[in-house]
Tab-separated table of C-alpha atoms in Angstrom:
chain	number	residue	atom	x	y	z
A	1	MET	CA	-6.113	22.132	68.319
A	2	THR	CA	-6.282	23.139	64.516
A	3	VAL	CA	-9.094	21.190	62.540
A	4	SER	CA	-7.822	20.987	58.502
A	5	PRO	CA	-10.270	21.632	56.325
A	6	PRO	CA	-12.430	18.660	54.188
A	7	LEU	CA	-10.088	17.488	51.616
A	8	LYS	CA	-11.790	18.598	48.144
A	9	VAL	CA	-11.628	15.930	45.341
A	10	ASP	CA	-12.399	17.593	41.604
A	11	PHE	CA	-13.764	14.247	40.701
A	12	LYS	CA	-15.103	16.015	37.114
A	13	GLY	CA	-11.619	17.143	36.275
A	14	ARG	CA	-9.889	13.990	37.089
A	15	LEU	CA	-12.209	12.297	34.946
A	16	ASP	CA	-11.179	14.903	31.887
A	17	TYR	CA	-8.093	14.122	32.957
A	18	LEU	CA	-8.671	10.536	31.941
A	19	ILE	CA	-9.987	10.852	29.171
A	20	LYS	CA	-7.652	13.002	27.231
A	21	SER	CA	-4.952	10.675	28.566
A	22	MET	CA	-6.413	7.650	27.061
A	23	LYS	CA	-6.860	9.382	23.776
A	24	LYS	CA	-3.408	9.724	23.714
A	25	ARG	CA	-2.082	6.878	25.031
A	26	LEU	CA	0.974	5.774	22.860
A	27	THR	CA	0.933	2.828	20.341
A	28	TYR	CA	3.758	1.442	18.767
A	29	LYS	CA	2.279	3.231	15.034
A	30	SER	CA	2.206	6.449	17.368
A	31	SER	CA	5.977	5.646	17.871
A	32	GLY	CA	6.451	5.213	13.892
A	33	VAL	CA	5.998	1.549	13.508
A	34	ASP	CA	3.390	0.113	11.774
A	35	ILE	CA	3.211	-3.746	12.281
A	36	SER	CA	-0.337	-3.632	9.735
A	37	GLU	CA	2.187	-2.240	6.980
A	38	GLY	CA	4.854	-5.096	7.686
A	39	GLU	CA	1.887	-7.467	7.492
A	40	ARG	CA	0.875	-6.334	4.422
A	41	LEU	CA	4.500	-6.857	2.915
A	42	VAL	CA	4.643	-10.128	3.736
A	43	LYS	CA	1.382	-10.799	1.520
A	44	LEU	CA	2.724	-8.931	-1.304
A	45	ILE	CA	6.144	-10.735	-1.447
A	46	LYS	CA	5.060	-14.225	-0.491
A	47	PRO	CA	4.212	-15.011	-4.414
A	48	LEU	CA	7.489	-13.086	-5.458
A	49	ALA	CA	9.363	-15.801	-3.502
A	50	SER	CA	7.161	-18.319	-4.250
A	51	ARG	CA	8.519	-18.179	-7.879
A	52	THR	CA	11.990	-18.256	-6.884
A	53	SER	CA	11.465	-22.049	-5.151
A	54	ARG	CA	13.501	-24.589	-6.136
A	55	SER	CA	14.266	-28.046	-5.053
A	56	GLY	CA	15.385	-28.216	-1.675
A	57	VAL	CA	13.371	-25.559	-0.104
A	58	ILE	CA	11.233	-26.827	2.997
A	59	ALA	CA	9.759	-24.125	4.746
A	60	GLY	CA	10.596	-20.696	3.581
A	61	ILE	CA	8.585	-16.801	3.935
A	62	GLY	CA	6.428	-16.737	6.765
A	63	GLY	CA	8.247	-18.891	9.634
A	64	PHE	CA	10.812	-18.259	12.056
A	65	GLY	CA	13.609	-19.601	9.984
A	66	ALA	CA	13.698	-21.333	6.457
A	67	LEU	CA	14.144	-24.947	5.688
A	68	PHE	CA	16.282	-26.412	3.287
A	69	SER	CA	17.493	-29.941	2.773
A	70	GLY	CA	20.995	-30.669	3.337
A	71	ARG	CA	20.668	-33.923	0.186
A	72	PHE	CA	22.708	-32.913	-2.512
A	73	LYS	CA	22.271	-35.138	-5.376
A	74	GLY	CA	25.690	-36.373	-7.033
A	75	LEU	CA	27.872	-34.415	-4.565
A	76	ARG	CA	29.985	-36.797	-2.936
A	77	ASP	CA	31.553	-34.150	-0.426
A	78	PRO	CA	29.232	-31.115	-0.524
A	79	VAL	CA	30.657	-28.087	1.100
A	80	LEU	CA	28.960	-24.642	1.737
A	81	VAL	CA	29.721	-21.594	0.590
A	82	SER	CA	28.589	-18.301	2.023
A	83	ALA	CA	28.442	-15.259	1.111
A	84	THR	CA	27.103	-11.761	2.076
A	85	ASP	CA	27.386	-7.958	0.630
A	86	GLY	CA	25.719	-4.509	0.041
A	87	VAL	CA	24.413	-2.044	-2.786
A	88	GLY	CA	26.563	0.699	-0.726
A	89	THR	CA	25.853	4.483	-2.386
A	90	LYS	CA	24.249	3.354	-5.559
A	91	LEU	CA	20.478	3.131	-3.227
A	92	MET	CA	21.465	6.727	-3.259
A	93	VAL	CA	20.299	7.018	-6.566
A	94	ALA	CA	17.721	4.959	-5.701
A	95	PHE	CA	16.484	7.805	-3.792
A	96	MET	CA	16.789	10.524	-5.777
A	97	THR	CA	15.125	9.128	-8.516
A	98	GLY	CA	12.169	7.144	-6.464
A	99	ARG	CA	13.108	3.972	-8.594
A	100	HIS	CA	13.588	0.801	-6.787
A	101	SER	CA	13.088	-1.836	-8.409
A	102	THR	CA	16.317	-2.349	-10.100
A	103	VAL	CA	18.745	-2.571	-6.626
A	104	GLY	CA	17.289	-5.619	-5.494
A	105	ARG	CA	19.047	-7.357	-8.499
A	106	ASP	CA	22.143	-6.174	-7.577
A	107	LEU	CA	21.737	-6.913	-4.296
A	108	VAL	CA	21.600	-10.971	-5.235
A	109	ALA	CA	24.470	-10.181	-7.750
A	110	MET	CA	26.655	-9.103	-5.274
A	111	SER	CA	26.797	-12.764	-3.232
A	112	VAL	CA	25.977	-15.010	-6.260
A	113	ASN	CA	28.791	-13.826	-8.504
A	114	ASP	CA	31.184	-14.078	-5.123
A	115	ILE	CA	29.833	-17.797	-4.590
A	116	VAL	CA	30.173	-18.783	-8.118
A	117	THR	CA	33.523	-17.883	-8.377
A	118	THR	CA	34.331	-21.384	-6.015
A	119	GLY	CA	32.822	-23.344	-8.577
A	120	ALA	CA	29.534	-23.408	-6.107
A	121	GLU	CA	25.855	-23.398	-7.502
A	122	PRO	CA	23.901	-20.416	-5.734
A	123	LEU	CA	21.622	-22.565	-3.425
A	124	PHE	CA	19.239	-20.355	-1.402
A	125	PHE	CA	19.376	-16.337	-0.331
A	126	LEU	CA	18.083	-14.270	2.146
A	127	ASP	CA	17.666	-10.193	2.262
A	128	TYR	CA	17.948	-7.360	5.093
A	129	LEU	CA	15.339	-4.362	4.733
A	130	ALA	CA	15.876	-1.449	6.701
A	131	THR	CA	14.488	1.505	6.987
A	132	GLY	CA	12.599	4.578	8.879
A	133	ARG	CA	9.219	4.039	8.127
A	134	LEU	CA	7.405	0.625	6.015
A	135	ASP	CA	6.279	1.388	2.562
A	136	ALA	CA	4.787	-1.671	1.602
A	137	ARG	CA	4.446	-0.867	-1.825
A	138	ARG	CA	8.178	0.446	-2.078
A	139	ALA	CA	9.529	-2.287	-0.201
A	140	SER	CA	7.727	-4.919	-2.735
A	141	SER	CA	8.900	-2.877	-5.445
A	142	ILE	CA	12.458	-3.928	-3.925
A	143	ILE	CA	11.907	-7.041	-3.392
A	144	LYS	CA	10.323	-7.878	-6.589
A	145	GLY	CA	13.894	-6.739	-7.848
A	146	ILE	CA	15.634	-9.422	-5.468
A	147	ALA	CA	12.654	-12.235	-6.459
A	148	ALA	CA	14.206	-11.497	-9.951
A	149	GLY	CA	17.856	-11.694	-9.275
A	150	CYS	CA	17.625	-15.056	-7.721
A	151	ARG	CA	15.558	-16.578	-10.542
A	152	GLU	CA	18.363	-15.833	-13.120
A	153	ALA	CA	20.705	-16.802	-10.526
A	154	GLY	CA	18.761	-20.323	-10.001
A	155	CYS	CA	18.588	-19.700	-5.747
A	156	ALA	CA	15.729	-19.171	-3.659
A	157	LEU	CA	14.703	-16.820	-1.767
A	158	VAL	CA	13.703	-18.112	1.405
A	159	GLY	CA	13.072	-15.314	3.738
A	160	GLY	CA	14.652	-11.857	5.044
A	161	GLU	CA	14.108	-9.329	7.559
A	162	THR	CA	12.680	-5.913	7.158
A	163	ALA	CA	13.233	-3.766	9.838
A	164	GLU	CA	11.177	-0.725	10.623
A	165	MET	CA	13.396	2.112	12.741
A	166	PRO	CA	11.859	5.575	13.125
A	167	GLY	CA	14.864	8.018	13.552
A	168	MET	CA	17.788	6.019	12.022
A	169	TYR	CA	17.235	6.948	8.470
A	170	SER	CA	15.778	10.162	6.582
A	171	PRO	CA	12.360	10.072	5.142
A	172	GLY	CA	12.694	7.907	2.002
A	173	GLU	CA	15.658	5.983	2.531
A	174	TYR	CA	16.541	2.367	3.740
A	175	ASP	CA	19.393	0.034	3.200
A	176	LEU	CA	19.872	-3.000	2.157
A	177	ALA	CA	21.930	-6.350	3.150
A	178	GLY	CA	21.959	-9.979	1.256
A	179	PHE	CA	22.993	-13.398	2.389
A	180	ALA	CA	23.369	-15.917	0.274
A	181	VAL	CA	24.595	-19.692	0.749
A	182	GLY	CA	25.797	-22.350	-1.968
A	183	VAL	CA	27.235	-25.953	-2.354
A	184	VAL	CA	30.178	-27.823	-4.416
A	185	ASP	CA	31.716	-30.994	-4.368
A	186	ARG	CA	35.347	-30.346	-1.806
A	187	LYS	CA	36.993	-31.989	-5.341
A	188	LYS	CA	35.455	-29.515	-7.505
A	189	ILE	CA	36.718	-26.357	-5.540
A	190	ILE	CA	37.851	-23.650	-7.310
A	191	ASP	CA	40.349	-21.726	-5.482
A	192	GLY	CA	43.303	-20.531	-7.477
A	193	SER	CA	45.781	-23.276	-6.118
A	194	ALA	CA	45.914	-24.359	-9.519
A	195	VAL	CA	46.882	-21.273	-11.258
A	196	ARG	CA	49.984	-21.907	-13.452
A	197	ALA	CA	52.552	-19.516	-15.228
A	198	GLY	CA	51.380	-19.611	-18.981
A	199	ASP	CA	47.294	-19.643	-18.218
A	200	ALA	CA	45.144	-17.450	-19.778
A	201	LEU	CA	42.794	-14.776	-18.147
A	202	ILE	CA	39.731	-14.201	-19.892
A	203	GLY	CA	37.112	-11.476	-18.894
A	204	LEU	CA	33.643	-11.420	-19.233
A	205	ARG	CA	32.538	-7.775	-19.829
A	206	SER	CA	30.568	-5.972	-17.357
A	207	SER	CA	27.234	-3.916	-17.884
A	208	GLY	CA	28.503	-0.673	-15.831
A	209	LEU	CA	29.432	0.463	-12.852
A	210	HIS	CA	27.196	-2.464	-11.180
A	211	SER	CA	27.424	-1.822	-7.411
A	212	ASN	CA	31.045	-0.093	-6.885
A	213	GLY	CA	32.632	3.095	-7.075
A	214	TYR	CA	29.287	5.190	-6.634
A	215	SER	CA	31.182	7.588	-3.784
A	216	LEU	CA	33.676	8.607	-6.626
A	217	ALA	CA	30.806	8.561	-9.383
A	218	ARG	CA	28.390	10.688	-7.726
A	219	LYS	CA	30.809	12.782	-7.092
A	220	VAL	CA	32.236	13.848	-10.374
A	221	LEU	CA	28.844	13.441	-12.520
A	222	PHE	CA	26.793	15.361	-9.757
A	223	ASP	CA	29.277	17.561	-7.866
A	224	LYS	CA	32.069	18.275	-10.637
A	225	LEU	CA	30.285	18.792	-13.798
A	226	GLY	CA	26.833	19.196	-12.229
A	227	LEU	CA	24.796	16.674	-14.320
A	228	GLY	CA	21.529	16.148	-13.819
A	229	LEU	CA	19.302	12.587	-13.550
A	230	LYS	CA	17.634	13.391	-17.569
A	231	ASP	CA	21.037	14.401	-18.556
A	232	LYS	CA	21.748	12.517	-21.317
A	233	PRO	CA	26.157	13.400	-22.129
A	234	ARG	CA	28.046	12.954	-25.438
A	235	GLY	CA	28.365	9.283	-25.914
A	236	LEU	CA	26.637	7.479	-22.577
A	237	GLY	CA	23.946	7.197	-25.083
A	238	LYS	CA	21.043	7.284	-22.256
A	239	THR	CA	20.141	9.446	-19.000
A	240	VAL	CA	22.587	9.376	-16.099
A	241	SER	CA	20.118	8.141	-13.748
A	242	ALA	CA	19.855	5.271	-16.674
A	243	GLU	CA	23.252	4.546	-16.454
A	244	LEU	CA	23.883	4.896	-12.894
A	245	LEU	CA	20.868	2.042	-12.084
A	246	THR	CA	21.652	-0.117	-14.857
A	247	PRO	CA	21.621	-3.905	-12.645
A	248	THR	CA	24.698	-5.393	-11.916
A	249	ARG	CA	25.395	-8.543	-14.270
A	250	ILE	CA	24.770	-11.849	-12.601
A	251	TYR	CA	27.303	-14.465	-14.268
A	252	VAL	CA	25.698	-17.490	-12.548
A	253	LYS	CA	24.833	-19.819	-15.182
A	254	PRO	CA	26.814	-18.922	-17.599
A	255	ILE	CA	30.061	-20.180	-15.688
A	256	LEU	CA	28.553	-22.934	-13.987
A	257	LYS	CA	27.695	-24.158	-17.850
A	258	LEU	CA	31.172	-23.321	-18.885
A	259	MET	CA	32.769	-25.819	-15.712
A	260	LYS	CA	31.096	-28.783	-17.448
A	261	ASP	CA	32.917	-28.658	-20.638
A	262	PHE	CA	36.496	-27.059	-19.112
A	263	LYS	CA	38.341	-26.634	-16.149
A	264	ILE	CA	38.651	-23.405	-14.481
A	265	ARG	CA	41.312	-22.625	-12.632
A	266	GLY	CA	40.534	-19.582	-10.973
A	267	ILE	CA	37.802	-16.975	-10.578
A	268	ALA	CA	37.914	-13.107	-10.162
A	269	HIS	CA	34.473	-11.453	-8.826
A	270	ILE	CA	35.629	-7.553	-9.811
A	271	THR	CA	34.392	-5.108	-7.299
A	272	GLY	CA	35.487	-2.288	-5.114
A	273	GLY	CA	39.224	-2.441	-5.583
A	274	GLY	CA	38.870	-3.576	-9.420
A	275	LEU	CA	41.525	-5.240	-11.454
A	276	THR	CA	43.969	-4.156	-9.272
A	277	GLU	CA	42.940	-5.691	-5.659
A	278	ASN	CA	40.577	-8.450	-6.798
A	279	VAL	CA	42.839	-10.857	-9.450
A	280	PRO	CA	45.072	-10.927	-6.874
A	281	ARG	CA	43.123	-13.001	-4.498
A	282	ILE	CA	43.146	-16.034	-6.890
A	283	LEU	CA	46.826	-15.868	-7.911
A	284	PRO	CA	49.266	-17.923	-5.603
A	285	LYS	CA	53.102	-17.457	-5.250
A	286	GLY	CA	55.195	-17.040	-7.671
A	287	VAL	CA	52.846	-15.936	-10.134
A	288	LYS	CA	51.405	-12.486	-11.464
A	289	ALA	CA	48.953	-11.564	-13.958
A	290	VAL	CA	50.161	-9.502	-17.023
A	291	ILE	CA	46.926	-7.809	-18.123
A	292	ASP	CA	46.529	-5.879	-21.579
A	293	LYS	CA	44.514	-2.781	-21.040
A	294	SER	CA	43.860	-2.319	-24.814
A	295	SER	CA	42.034	-6.020	-25.121
A	296	TRP	CA	38.850	-4.559	-24.474
A	297	PRO	CA	36.949	-1.248	-25.161
A	298	LEU	CA	36.676	1.362	-21.855
A	299	PRO	CA	32.523	1.433	-21.772
A	300	PRO	CA	31.520	5.649	-22.354
A	301	VAL	CA	30.260	5.728	-18.208
A	302	PHE	CA	34.134	5.268	-17.612
A	303	LYS	CA	35.437	7.557	-19.768
A	304	LEU	CA	32.700	10.077	-18.338
A	305	ILE	CA	34.417	9.178	-14.716
A	306	ARG	CA	37.769	9.574	-15.751
A	307	ASP	CA	37.977	12.827	-18.171
A	308	GLY	CA	35.499	14.041	-16.210
A	309	GLY	CA	37.224	13.875	-12.502
A	310	GLY	CA	40.493	14.244	-14.207
A	311	ILE	CA	41.344	10.901	-12.627
A	312	SER	CA	44.334	8.543	-13.065
A	313	GLU	CA	44.518	5.408	-14.703
A	314	ALA	CA	46.014	3.735	-11.675
A	315	GLU	CA	42.668	5.143	-9.450
A	316	MET	CA	40.209	4.411	-12.029
A	317	LEU	CA	41.975	0.496	-12.096
A	318	ARG	CA	41.753	0.465	-8.546
A	319	THR	CA	38.084	1.523	-7.911
A	320	PHE	CA	36.206	0.703	-10.629
A	321	ASN	CA	36.013	-2.765	-12.636
A	322	CYS	CA	36.120	-0.168	-15.975
A	323	GLY	CA	34.154	-2.513	-17.777
A	324	ILE	CA	35.239	-6.056	-16.936
A	325	GLY	CA	33.146	-7.962	-13.911
A	326	MET	CA	34.743	-11.243	-13.958
A	327	VAL	CA	37.876	-12.807	-14.489
A	328	LEU	CA	38.712	-16.429	-15.574
A	329	VAL	CA	41.839	-18.412	-15.141
A	330	VAL	CA	42.131	-20.953	-17.748
A	331	ARG	CA	45.052	-23.088	-19.585
A	332	SER	CA	46.189	-21.283	-22.517
A	333	ALA	CA	45.297	-24.306	-25.044
A	334	GLU	CA	41.903	-23.833	-23.932
A	335	SER	CA	41.094	-19.533	-24.251
A	336	ARG	CA	39.546	-19.778	-27.705
A	337	ALA	CA	36.963	-22.491	-26.736
A	338	VAL	CA	36.646	-20.901	-23.866
A	339	VAL	CA	35.772	-17.286	-25.518
A	340	LYS	CA	32.823	-18.785	-28.078
A	341	LYS	CA	31.344	-21.038	-25.543
A	342	LEU	CA	30.587	-17.649	-23.196
A	343	GLU	CA	29.668	-16.062	-26.288
A	344	ARG	CA	27.522	-18.721	-27.424
A	345	MET	CA	25.904	-18.232	-24.076
A	346	GLY	CA	25.406	-14.574	-24.597
A	347	GLU	CA	28.332	-13.217	-22.777
A	348	LYS	CA	30.519	-10.826	-24.165
A	349	ALA	CA	33.885	-12.193	-23.455
A	350	ARG	CA	37.860	-12.214	-24.555
A	351	ALA	CA	41.276	-13.138	-23.515
A	352	ILE	CA	42.518	-9.965	-21.801
A	353	GLY	CA	45.911	-11.263	-20.562
A	354	VAL	CA	48.175	-13.941	-19.097
A	355	VAL	CA	50.134	-15.684	-15.893
A	356	ALA	CA	53.200	-14.837	-15.496
A	357	GLY	CA	56.198	-16.233	-13.775
A	358	LYS	CA	56.502	-12.954	-10.842
A	359	GLY	CA	59.876	-11.468	-9.804
A	360	ARG	CA	61.120	-10.197	-6.246
A	361	GLY	CA	59.739	-6.747	-5.121
A	362	ARG	CA	57.102	-6.982	-8.380
A	363	PRO	CA	53.301	-6.458	-8.479
A	364	ALA	CA	50.511	-9.159	-8.475
A	365	VAL	CA	49.144	-7.057	-10.895
A	366	GLU	CA	50.566	-5.480	-13.712
A	367	PHE	CA	49.251	-3.654	-16.764
A	368	VAL	CA	50.698	-3.351	-20.236
């Protein structure tokens, strides 16, 4: 019978292996997610959010959910209005420049401007920030812009989500999404159903590109014209980076004030799709919008993009706001008074067209 030799165990070698394994043991942080940095961010943004507080807020940042009171003074039949949006490829300009303090305001503007088109007052806002590696300082700069936008719109920043997702985004990149909720009395909802032939179209000037058309704008300015961020093209009056990062204008407070004195029959937020696609969204059947393109000056940045890219007028009008950020529909007899009221509130406004009867097969928007 054969007897096996006794099993030799290298206790020292095994101990060394266990020690090395413990040193290399994976953690959430070593995988790319730093919980401590997230906690640091919360501490940085709490004071920013607290400065946006308004009546109705019961509990905001810090809990699992934000609480807001559903009691609305003066509203007999309150209707909630919600909206969500992002900033699009305008974020890529922020990545290129390292300037992150303005895109948060864009994020708020895109949602609250949509909400006010219904006649609603924005109540609160939440944000979603996703990145590959969380940088609390950079993130707090973004949220500082969000808080500034909320203050301008009169709504509270009640919460949000910061997601750190290693491998999902390239270094230095992130994405943003925003969510807003507002309220309006049912009898005061603005939905375009009251628009009639003969009404006047009032255009409110934009601050620039706002947050739309950046894929085409970047293609023309950077790829075709070869411009740099610090270049100052003739006629623009500012650097390319300053122009492209100009925040989206927030129209909430002027429109809400205007509603106290005038009956607004329709409001269109001019975003992606431009005047061509957005104005028809508030027109009832049987009418069309006739817009006079010569009634307002085309801002320099749009001229630069149009001429530099050889872009047709039709493409410009259905891609960019071309200088008009909002269109209001009011009774023609009140159009002058409406413009004067808006100008007193600091808005650049003017009559840009009329609502007319629409024949069969004709476009919902006609440019003259």
